[in-house]
PDB file of C-alpha atoms in Angstrom:
ATOM      1  CA  GLN Q   1      54.445   5.440 -63.566  1.00 66.00           C
ATOM      2  CA  ALA Q   2      51.947   3.608 -60.501  1.00 73.00           C
ATOM      3  CA  HIS Q   3      51.137   5.275 -57.398  1.00 91.00           C
ATOM      4  CA  LEU Q   4      50.530   2.466 -55.740  1.00 96.00           C
ATOM      5  CA  VAL Q   5      53.407  -0.526 -55.275  1.00 95.00           C
ATOM      6  CA  GLU Q   6      52.415  -4.107 -54.381  1.00 96.00           C
ATOM      7  CA  SER Q   7      54.659  -6.869 -52.255  1.00 97.00           C
ATOM      8  CA  GLY Q   8      54.424  -9.950 -50.987  1.00 98.00           C
ATOM      9  CA  GLY Q   9      53.386 -12.506 -53.067  1.00 98.00           C
ATOM     10  CA  GLY Q  10      54.638 -15.976 -53.802  1.00 98.00           C
ATOM     11  CA  SER Q  11      54.373 -19.313 -53.512  1.00 98.00           C
ATOM     12  CA  VAL Q  12      52.937 -21.409 -50.758  1.00 98.00           C
ATOM     13  CA  GLN Q  13      51.118 -24.353 -49.777  1.00 98.00           C
ATOM     14  CA  ALA Q  14      47.075 -24.923 -49.555  1.00 98.00           C
ATOM     15  CA  GLY Q  15      46.499 -23.964 -46.047  1.00 98.00           C
ATOM     16  CA  GLY Q  16      49.337 -21.595 -46.044  1.00 98.00           C
ATOM     17  CA  SER Q  17      49.398 -18.157 -45.019  1.00 98.00           C
ATOM     18  CA  LEU Q  18      50.887 -14.691 -46.830  1.00 98.00           C
ATOM     19  CA  LYS Q  19      50.737 -10.946 -46.131  1.00 98.00           C
ATOM     20  CA  LEU Q  20      50.839  -8.554 -49.083  1.00 98.00           C
ATOM     21  CA  SER Q  21      51.744  -5.202 -48.619  1.00 98.00           C
ATOM     22  CA  CYS Q  22      50.671  -1.889 -50.702  1.00 98.00           C
ATOM     23  CA  ALA Q  23      52.986   1.141 -50.242  1.00 96.00           C
ATOM     24  CA  GLY Q  24      52.171   4.676 -51.506  1.00 93.00           C
ATOM     25  CA  SER Q  25      54.928   5.463 -54.112  1.00 88.00           C
ATOM     26  CA  GLU Q  26      57.642   8.174 -52.597  1.00 81.00           C
ATOM     27  CA  SER Q  27      58.381   9.948 -56.094  1.00 81.00           C
ATOM     28  CA  PRO Q  28      56.309  11.420 -56.591  1.00 84.00           C
ATOM     29  CA  LYS Q  29      54.544  11.278 -52.893  1.00 85.00           C
ATOM     30  CA  PHE Q  30      51.262   9.429 -52.804  1.00 89.00           C
ATOM     31  CA  ARG Q  31      49.734   9.748 -49.796  1.00 92.00           C
ATOM     32  CA  LEU Q  32      47.169   7.251 -49.017  1.00 94.00           C
ATOM     33  CA  THR Q  33      45.287   9.461 -46.031  1.00 94.00           C
ATOM     34  CA  SER Q  34      43.039  10.713 -48.474  1.00 91.00           C
ATOM     35  CA  TYR Q  35      41.979   7.362 -50.276  1.00 95.00           C
ATOM     36  CA  CYS Q  36      39.888   4.652 -50.037  1.00 96.00           C
ATOM     37  CA  MET Q  37      41.738   1.607 -50.827  1.00 97.00           C
ATOM     38  CA  ALA Q  38      40.886  -1.761 -51.907  1.00 98.00           C
ATOM     39  CA  TRP Q  39      42.618  -5.551 -53.324  1.00 98.00           C
ATOM     40  CA  PHE Q  40      41.241  -6.940 -56.119  1.00 98.00           C
ATOM     41  CA  ARG Q  41      42.663 -10.098 -58.041  1.00 98.00           C
ATOM     42  CA  GLN Q  42      42.672 -11.934 -61.305  1.00 98.00           C
ATOM     43  CA  ALA Q  43      43.026 -15.439 -61.915  1.00 98.00           C
ATOM     44  CA  SER Q  44      44.040 -16.731 -65.630  1.00 96.00           C
ATOM     45  CA  GLY Q  45      41.167 -16.999 -67.656  1.00 96.00           C
ATOM     46  CA  LYS Q  46      38.818 -14.916 -65.305  1.00 96.00           C
ATOM     47  CA  GLU Q  47      37.346 -11.554 -64.541  1.00 96.00           C
ATOM     48  CA  ARG Q  48      38.855  -8.815 -61.971  1.00 95.00           C
ATOM     49  CA  GLU Q  49      37.354  -9.394 -58.408  1.00 95.00           C
ATOM     50  CA  ALA Q  50      37.000  -7.334 -55.732  1.00 97.00           C
ATOM     51  CA  ILE Q  51      37.827  -8.618 -52.315  1.00 98.00           C
ATOM     52  CA  ALA Q  52      38.682  -6.244 -49.771  1.00 98.00           C
ATOM     53  CA  SER Q  53      38.062  -2.744 -49.051  1.00 98.00           C
ATOM     54  CA  ILE Q  54      39.058  -0.528 -46.271  1.00 97.00           C
ATOM     55  CA  SER Q  55      37.776   3.303 -45.739  1.00 96.00           C
ATOM     56  CA  ARG Q  56      39.981   6.206 -45.344  1.00 96.00           C
ATOM     57  CA  ASP Q  57      40.673   5.718 -42.043  1.00 95.00           C
ATOM     58  CA  GLY Q  58      40.350   1.852 -41.567  1.00 96.00           C
ATOM     59  CA  SER Q  59      37.225   1.795 -39.493  1.00 97.00           C
ATOM     60  CA  VAL Q  60      34.760   0.225 -42.480  1.00 96.00           C
ATOM     61  CA  LYS Q  61      36.266  -3.018 -43.972  1.00 98.00           C
ATOM     62  CA  ASP Q  62      34.556  -5.247 -46.565  1.00 97.00           C
ATOM     63  CA  TYR Q  63      35.334  -8.491 -48.182  1.00 98.00           C
ATOM     64  CA  ALA Q  64      34.045 -10.701 -50.761  1.00 98.00           C
ATOM     65  CA  ASP Q  65      32.458 -14.004 -49.473  1.00 98.00           C
ATOM     66  CA  SER Q  66      35.245 -15.831 -51.194  1.00 97.00           C
ATOM     67  CA  VAL Q  67      37.654 -14.316 -48.714  1.00 98.00           C
ATOM     68  CA  LYS Q  68      35.593 -13.543 -45.960  1.00 98.00           C
ATOM     69  CA  GLY Q  69      36.814 -15.538 -42.744  1.00 98.00           C
ATOM     70  CA  ARG Q  70      40.066 -16.029 -44.023  1.00 98.00           C
ATOM     71  CA  PHE Q  71      41.735 -12.666 -45.564  1.00 98.00           C
ATOM     72  CA  THR Q  72      42.080  -9.502 -43.334  1.00 98.00           C
ATOM     73  CA  ILE Q  73      42.602  -5.936 -44.460  1.00 98.00           C
ATOM     74  CA  SER Q  74      44.329  -3.135 -42.853  1.00 98.00           C
ATOM     75  CA  ARG Q  75      45.911   0.015 -43.105  1.00 98.00           C
ATOM     76  CA  ASP Q  76      48.199   2.324 -41.423  1.00 97.00           C
ATOM     77  CA  ASN Q  77      48.309   6.001 -42.747  1.00 96.00           C
ATOM     78  CA  THR Q  78      51.355   6.965 -40.930  1.00 95.00           C
ATOM     79  CA  LYS Q  79      53.059   4.346 -42.984  1.00 96.00           C
ATOM     80  CA  ASN Q  80      51.727   5.030 -45.655  1.00 96.00           C
ATOM     81  CA  THR Q  81      51.005   1.347 -45.976  1.00 97.00           C
ATOM     82  CA  MET Q  82      47.976  -0.948 -46.656  1.00 98.00           C
ATOM     83  CA  TRP Q  83      48.283  -4.823 -45.996  1.00 98.00           C
ATOM     84  CA  LEU Q  84      46.113  -7.919 -46.650  1.00 98.00           C
ATOM     85  CA  GLN Q  85      46.582 -10.996 -44.478  1.00 98.00           C
ATOM     86  CA  MET Q  86      45.546 -14.157 -46.527  1.00 98.00           C
ATOM     87  CA  ASP Q  87      45.244 -17.354 -43.934  1.00 98.00           C
ATOM     88  CA  SER Q  88      43.949 -20.864 -44.896  1.00 98.00           C
ATOM     89  CA  LEU Q  89      44.956 -20.116 -48.602  1.00 98.00           C
ATOM     90  CA  LYS Q  90      43.223 -22.385 -51.263  1.00 98.00           C
ATOM     91  CA  SER Q  91      44.412 -23.236 -54.905  1.00 97.00           C
ATOM     92  CA  GLU Q  92      41.492 -21.158 -56.171  1.00 97.00           C
ATOM     93  CA  ASP Q  93      43.109 -18.219 -54.203  1.00 98.00           C
ATOM     94  CA  THR Q  94      45.865 -18.026 -57.214  1.00 98.00           C
ATOM     95  CA  ALA Q  95      45.946 -15.153 -58.557  1.00 98.00           C
ATOM     96  CA  MET Q  96      47.465 -11.630 -59.556  1.00 98.00           C
ATOM     97  CA  TYR Q  97      46.172  -9.433 -56.655  1.00 98.00           C
ATOM     98  CA  TYR Q  98      46.248  -5.632 -57.010  1.00 98.00           C
ATOM     99  CA  CYS Q  99      45.508  -2.772 -54.445  1.00 97.00           C
ATOM    100  CA  ALA Q 100      43.688   0.255 -55.797  1.00 97.00           C
ATOM    101  CA  ALA Q 101      42.837   3.755 -54.720  1.00 96.00           C
ATOM    102  CA  ASP Q 102      40.226   5.896 -54.995  1.00 94.00           C
ATOM    103  CA  ALA Q 103      39.513   9.564 -53.725  1.00 93.00           C
ATOM    104  CA  VAL Q 104      35.681   9.326 -54.180  1.00 90.00           C
ATOM    105  CA  LEU Q 105      34.576   5.606 -54.343  1.00 84.00           C
ATOM    106  CA  CYS Q 106      34.765   3.388 -51.352  1.00 92.00           C
ATOM    107  CA  GLY Q 107      33.400  -0.376 -51.284  1.00 95.00           C
ATOM    108  CA  LEU Q 108      34.109  -3.388 -53.236  1.00 95.00           C
ATOM    109  CA  THR Q 109      32.249  -1.462 -56.547  1.00 88.00           C
ATOM    110  CA  PRO Q 110      34.740  -0.416 -58.667  1.00 72.00           C
ATOM    111  CA  PRO Q 111      36.232   1.620 -60.610  1.00 88.00           C
ATOM    112  CA  TYR Q 112      39.187   2.491 -58.909  1.00 93.00           C
ATOM    113  CA  SER Q 113      41.146   5.408 -60.086  1.00 92.00           C
ATOM    114  CA  ASN Q 114      44.679   4.170 -59.195  1.00 94.00           C
ATOM    115  CA  TRP Q 115      46.079   1.114 -59.603  1.00 95.00           C
ATOM    116  CA  GLY Q 116      49.521  -0.862 -58.536  1.00 96.00           C
ATOM    117  CA  ARG Q 117      51.352  -3.312 -61.183  1.00 96.00           C
ATOM    118  CA  GLY Q 118      50.290  -6.657 -59.163  1.00 97.00           C
ATOM    119  CA  THR Q 119      51.913  -8.853 -57.346  1.00 98.00           C
ATOM    120  CA  GLN Q 120      51.442 -12.859 -57.723  1.00 98.00           C
ATOM    121  CA  VAL Q 121      50.253 -15.078 -55.648  1.00 98.00           C
ATOM    122  CA  THR Q 122      50.322 -19.251 -56.177  1.00 98.00           C
ATOM    123  CA  VAL Q 123      48.756 -21.833 -53.717  1.00 98.00           C
ATOM    124  CA  SER Q 124      49.701 -25.181 -54.532  1.00 97.00           C
ATOM    125  CA  SER Q 125      47.263 -28.154 -53.136  1.00 91.00           C
TER     126      SER Q 125
END
């Protein structure tokens, strides 16, 4: 059973926006406070790519060059939720998006130990 649940994916035209959410599961309770978090994506036929990470308290954020300036990662530990605001979307952003959490690792470098099942984002040009 996945401890992380993504939502918010969908289809959008190029130039549009989407906001993804990643929540810690309720049963069993998975509290995100103790974890560094990240968003990954995997396009069809390509390797999984780390695109954004955030420290436990939200003070440190890292972005892959491919999304820097367009995507914003954030979290609210009181809501047990992390988000990815995606603006100025491009067709090449089409992928399955996953959130991940790790009690030790922080940053864009995998491996992360906890994963969600993913949410699909499709950007049409």
